[in-house]
CSV table of C-alpha atoms in Angstrom, one decimal:
chain,number,residue,atom,x,y,z
T,10,MET,CA,-86.3,-3.2,75.8
T,11,LYS,CA,-86.0,-5.6,78.7
T,12,LYS,CA,-88.9,-7.7,77.5
T,13,LEU,CA,-87.3,-7.9,74.1
T,14,PHE,CA,-84.1,-9.1,75.6
T,15,VAL,CA,-86.0,-11.8,77.6
T,16,ILE,CA,-87.8,-13.0,74.5
T,17,LEU,CA,-84.5,-13.1,72.5
T,18,ASN,CA,-83.0,-15.1,75.4
T,19,LEU,CA,-85.7,-17.7,74.9
T,20,ILE,CA,-83.5,-19.2,72.1
T,21,ARG,CA,-80.6,-19.8,74.5
T,22,LEU,CA,-82.8,-20.7,77.5
T,23,TRP,CA,-85.3,-23.2,75.9
T,24,PRO,CA,-83.3,-26.2,77.3
T,25,HIS,CA,-83.7,-24.6,80.8
T,26,MET,CA,-87.4,-24.3,80.4
T,27,LEU,CA,-87.5,-28.0,79.2
T,28,CYS,CA,-85.6,-29.0,82.3
T,29,TYR,CA,-88.0,-27.0,84.5
T,30,VAL,CA,-91.0,-28.8,82.9
T,31,CYS,CA,-89.4,-32.2,83.4
T,32,SER,CA,-87.9,-31.6,86.8
T,33,ARG,CA,-89.0,-33.5,89.9
T,34,ASN,CA,-88.2,-30.3,91.8
T,35,LYS,CA,-90.7,-28.2,89.8
T,36,GLN,CA,-92.6,-27.2,93.0
T,37,HIS,CA,-89.4,-26.0,94.7
T,38,ILE,CA,-88.4,-24.0,91.6
T,39,SER,CA,-91.9,-22.5,91.4
T,40,ALA,CA,-91.7,-21.4,95.1
T,41,ASP,CA,-88.3,-19.9,94.4
T,42,VAL,CA,-89.7,-17.9,91.5
T,43,ALA,CA,-92.6,-16.7,93.7
T,44,ALA,CA,-90.1,-15.6,96.4
T,45,TYR,CA,-88.1,-13.7,93.8
T,46,LYS,CA,-91.2,-12.2,92.3
T,47,ALA,CA,-92.3,-10.9,95.7
T,48,GLU,CA,-88.9,-9.4,96.4
T,49,TYR,CA,-88.3,-7.9,93.0
T,50,LYS,CA,-91.9,-6.8,92.4
T,51,GLY,CA,-92.5,-9.0,89.4
T,52,GLY,CA,-90.7,-11.1,86.9
T,53,SER,CA,-90.9,-14.7,85.7
T,54,LEU,CA,-88.8,-17.8,85.5
T,55,LEU,CA,-87.5,-16.8,82.1
T,56,SER,CA,-86.5,-13.2,83.3
T,57,PHE,CA,-84.8,-14.5,86.4
T,58,LEU,CA,-82.9,-17.1,84.4
T,59,THR,CA,-81.9,-14.3,82.0
T,60,PHE,CA,-80.8,-11.6,84.5
T,61,ASN,CA,-80.1,-13.2,87.9
T,62,ARG,CA,-77.0,-15.4,88.1
T,63,SER,CA,-77.7,-16.3,91.8
T,64,PHE,CA,-81.1,-17.6,90.8
T,65,ARG,CA,-79.5,-19.6,87.9
T,66,THR,CA,-77.1,-21.2,90.4
T,67,LEU,CA,-80.0,-22.2,92.6
T,68,PHE,CA,-82.0,-23.4,89.6
T,69,TYR,CA,-79.0,-25.6,88.5
T,70,HIS,CA,-78.8,-27.0,92.1
T,71,ARG,CA,-82.5,-27.9,91.9
T,72,ILE,CA,-82.4,-29.7,88.5
T,73,GLY,CA,-79.3,-31.7,89.5
T,74,GLY,CA,-77.3,-33.6,86.9
T,75,LEU,CA,-79.2,-32.1,84.0
T,76,SER,CA,-77.4,-28.8,84.8
T,77,LYS,CA,-74.1,-30.1,83.5
T,78,VAL,CA,-75.6,-30.3,80.0
T,79,ILE,CA,-77.0,-26.8,79.9
T,80,LYS,CA,-74.9,-24.6,82.2
T,81,TRP,CA,-72.7,-23.4,79.4
T,82,LEU,CA,-75.6,-21.7,77.8
T,83,ALA,CA,-76.1,-19.4,80.8
T,84,PRO,CA,-73.5,-19.7,83.5
T,85,GLY,CA,-74.6,-19.3,87.1
T,86,GLN,CA,-72.8,-17.2,89.8
T,87,VAL,CA,-69.3,-18.6,89.7
T,88,THR,CA,-68.5,-17.5,93.2
T,89,LEU,CA,-71.6,-19.1,94.7
T,90,THR,CA,-71.1,-22.7,95.8
T,91,ILE,CA,-74.0,-25.0,96.7
T,92,PRO,CA,-72.8,-28.6,97.1
T,93,LYS,CA,-75.0,-31.4,95.8
T,94,MET,CA,-75.6,-32.8,99.2
T,95,THR,CA,-77.0,-29.5,100.6
T,96,LYS,CA,-80.8,-29.8,101.0
T,97,VAL,CA,-82.3,-26.3,100.1
T,98,GLY,CA,-85.9,-25.5,101.1
T,99,GLU,CA,-88.4,-23.7,99.0
T,100,GLY,CA,-88.4,-20.0,98.4
T,101,VAL,CA,-84.8,-19.3,99.3
T,102,LEU,CA,-83.5,-15.8,98.2
T,103,LEU,CA,-79.9,-15.3,97.3
T,104,PHE,CA,-78.8,-11.6,97.1
T,105,HIS,CA,-75.5,-10.5,95.5
T,106,SER,CA,-74.1,-13.9,96.4
T,107,TYR,CA,-70.5,-13.2,95.6
T,108,GLY,CA,-68.0,-15.3,97.6
T,109,THR,CA,-70.8,-17.4,99.1
T,110,ILE,CA,-70.4,-21.0,100.2
T,111,LEU,CA,-73.5,-22.8,101.3
T,112,ASN,CA,-72.1,-26.1,102.6
T,113,ALA,CA,-74.8,-27.1,105.0
T,114,ARG,CA,-76.8,-30.2,105.7
T,115,GLU,CA,-80.0,-28.3,105.3
T,116,ILE,CA,-81.2,-24.7,104.5
T,117,GLY,CA,-84.8,-24.1,105.5
T,118,GLU,CA,-87.6,-22.6,103.4
T,119,GLY,CA,-87.9,-18.9,103.1
T,120,CYS,CA,-84.3,-18.1,104.0
T,121,ARG,CA,-82.6,-14.9,102.8
T,122,ILE,CA,-78.9,-15.1,102.2
T,123,VAL,CA,-76.7,-12.2,101.2
T,124,CYS,CA,-73.1,-11.9,100.0
T,125,ASN,CA,-69.9,-13.4,101.3
T,126,ILE,CA,-71.5,-16.0,103.6
T,127,THR,CA,-69.7,-19.2,104.6
T,128,LEU,CA,-71.8,-22.2,105.9
T,129,GLY,CA,-69.0,-24.6,106.4
T,130,ASP,CA,-67.6,-27.9,107.5
T,131,LYS,CA,-65.9,-28.4,110.8
T,132,LYS,CA,-64.6,-31.9,111.6
T,133,GLY,CA,-66.9,-33.4,108.9
T,134,LYS,CA,-70.0,-31.8,110.4
T,135,THR,CA,-72.1,-29.0,108.6
T,136,PRO,CA,-74.8,-26.7,110.0
T,137,ILE,CA,-78.5,-26.9,109.7
T,138,ILE,CA,-80.3,-23.6,109.0
T,139,GLY,CA,-83.9,-23.3,110.1
T,140,LYS,CA,-86.8,-21.7,108.3
T,141,HIS,CA,-87.1,-18.0,107.5
T,142,VAL,CA,-83.5,-17.3,108.7
T,143,GLU,CA,-81.8,-14.1,107.3
T,144,ILE,CA,-78.0,-14.3,107.0
T,145,LEU,CA,-76.3,-11.0,106.5
T,146,PRO,CA,-73.0,-10.2,104.7
T,147,GLY,CA,-69.8,-11.8,106.0
T,148,ALA,CA,-71.4,-14.2,108.4
T,149,VAL,CA,-69.6,-17.5,109.1
T,150,ILE,CA,-71.5,-20.5,110.5
T,151,THR,CA,-69.4,-23.7,110.9
T,152,GLY,CA,-69.7,-27.1,112.4
T,153,ASP,CA,-72.4,-29.2,113.8
T,154,VAL,CA,-74.7,-26.3,114.8
T,155,THR,CA,-78.4,-25.7,114.3
T,156,ILE,CA,-79.8,-22.2,113.7
T,157,GLY,CA,-83.4,-22.0,114.9
T,158,ASP,CA,-86.3,-20.7,112.8
T,159,ASN,CA,-86.8,-16.9,112.3
T,160,CYS,CA,-83.3,-15.9,113.3
T,161,VAL,CA,-81.2,-13.1,112.0
T,162,ILE,CA,-77.5,-13.6,111.8
T,163,GLY,CA,-75.8,-10.2,111.7
T,164,PRO,CA,-73.0,-9.0,109.5
T,165,ASN,CA,-69.6,-10.6,110.1
T,166,ALA,CA,-71.0,-12.8,112.9
T,167,VAL,CA,-69.0,-16.0,113.6
T,168,VAL,CA,-71.3,-18.7,114.8
T,169,TYR,CA,-69.9,-22.1,116.0
T,170,LYS,CA,-72.6,-22.9,118.6
T,171,SER,CA,-76.3,-23.7,118.1
T,172,VAL,CA,-78.8,-20.8,118.2
T,173,PRO,CA,-82.3,-21.0,119.5
T,174,ALA,CA,-85.3,-19.8,117.4
T,175,ASN,CA,-86.4,-16.2,117.1
T,176,CYS,CA,-83.0,-14.6,117.9
T,177,VAL,CA,-80.8,-11.9,116.5
T,178,ILE,CA,-77.1,-13.0,116.6
T,179,VAL,CA,-74.1,-10.6,116.2
T,180,GLY,CA,-70.4,-10.5,116.9
T,181,ASN,CA,-67.3,-12.6,116.8
T,182,PRO,CA,-67.6,-14.8,118.8
T,183,ALA,CA,-71.4,-14.6,118.2
T,184,TYR,CA,-73.8,-13.7,121.0
T,185,ILE,CA,-77.5,-13.3,121.3
T,186,LEU,CA,-78.4,-9.6,121.0
T,187,LYS,CA,-82.2,-10.2,121.0
T,188,ARG,CA,-84.5,-13.1,121.8
T,189,ASP,CA,-88.2,-12.8,121.0
T,190,GLU,CA,-87.7,-9.0,120.3
T,191,ILE,CA,-86.2,-8.4,123.8
T,192,VAL,CA,-82.6,-7.2,124.1
T,193,VAL,CA,-80.8,-9.8,126.2
T,194,ASN,CA,-77.1,-9.7,125.3
T,195,GLU,CA,-76.3,-13.2,126.3
T,196,LYS,CA,-73.6,-15.7,125.3
T,197,LEU,CA,-74.4,-18.7,123.2
């Protein structure tokens, strides 16, 4: 039944497939599809465009201006905001991205971002998120900060200072719970 639904949606999604084929970000989109396939144990570009609004929003961000012409055929996640200026790395996963604002200078490849996240502006500066960072529900990261590679930002953490690589960050205000798998409980 699900396969039939995907095939029937080909009628409404053929412009999306055409944009994918013509996109200069085809490699990034393919990496996103591969990441979603690994997470959801299968699927294809067409099935993710059909069933996953968060993926659609990321897809629209990747294809840029062309999205304005085709968005009405299959709207993305309305409560997920990715500004045009945000550079998003390959293979980013967005889970249940309700109430999520990704206003960052850069989001590294392989990041996992869950619901109700705010990456925001403070005095005109936005954060840089490293590679393979996991940001859990309710986290807020604002200002001119850099989150190092392989970090985990815990639920409801409020981060307004830079974080070194390989850390687990929790709390409000945020502090380092673990650094390189060792419990340290130190201030940022």
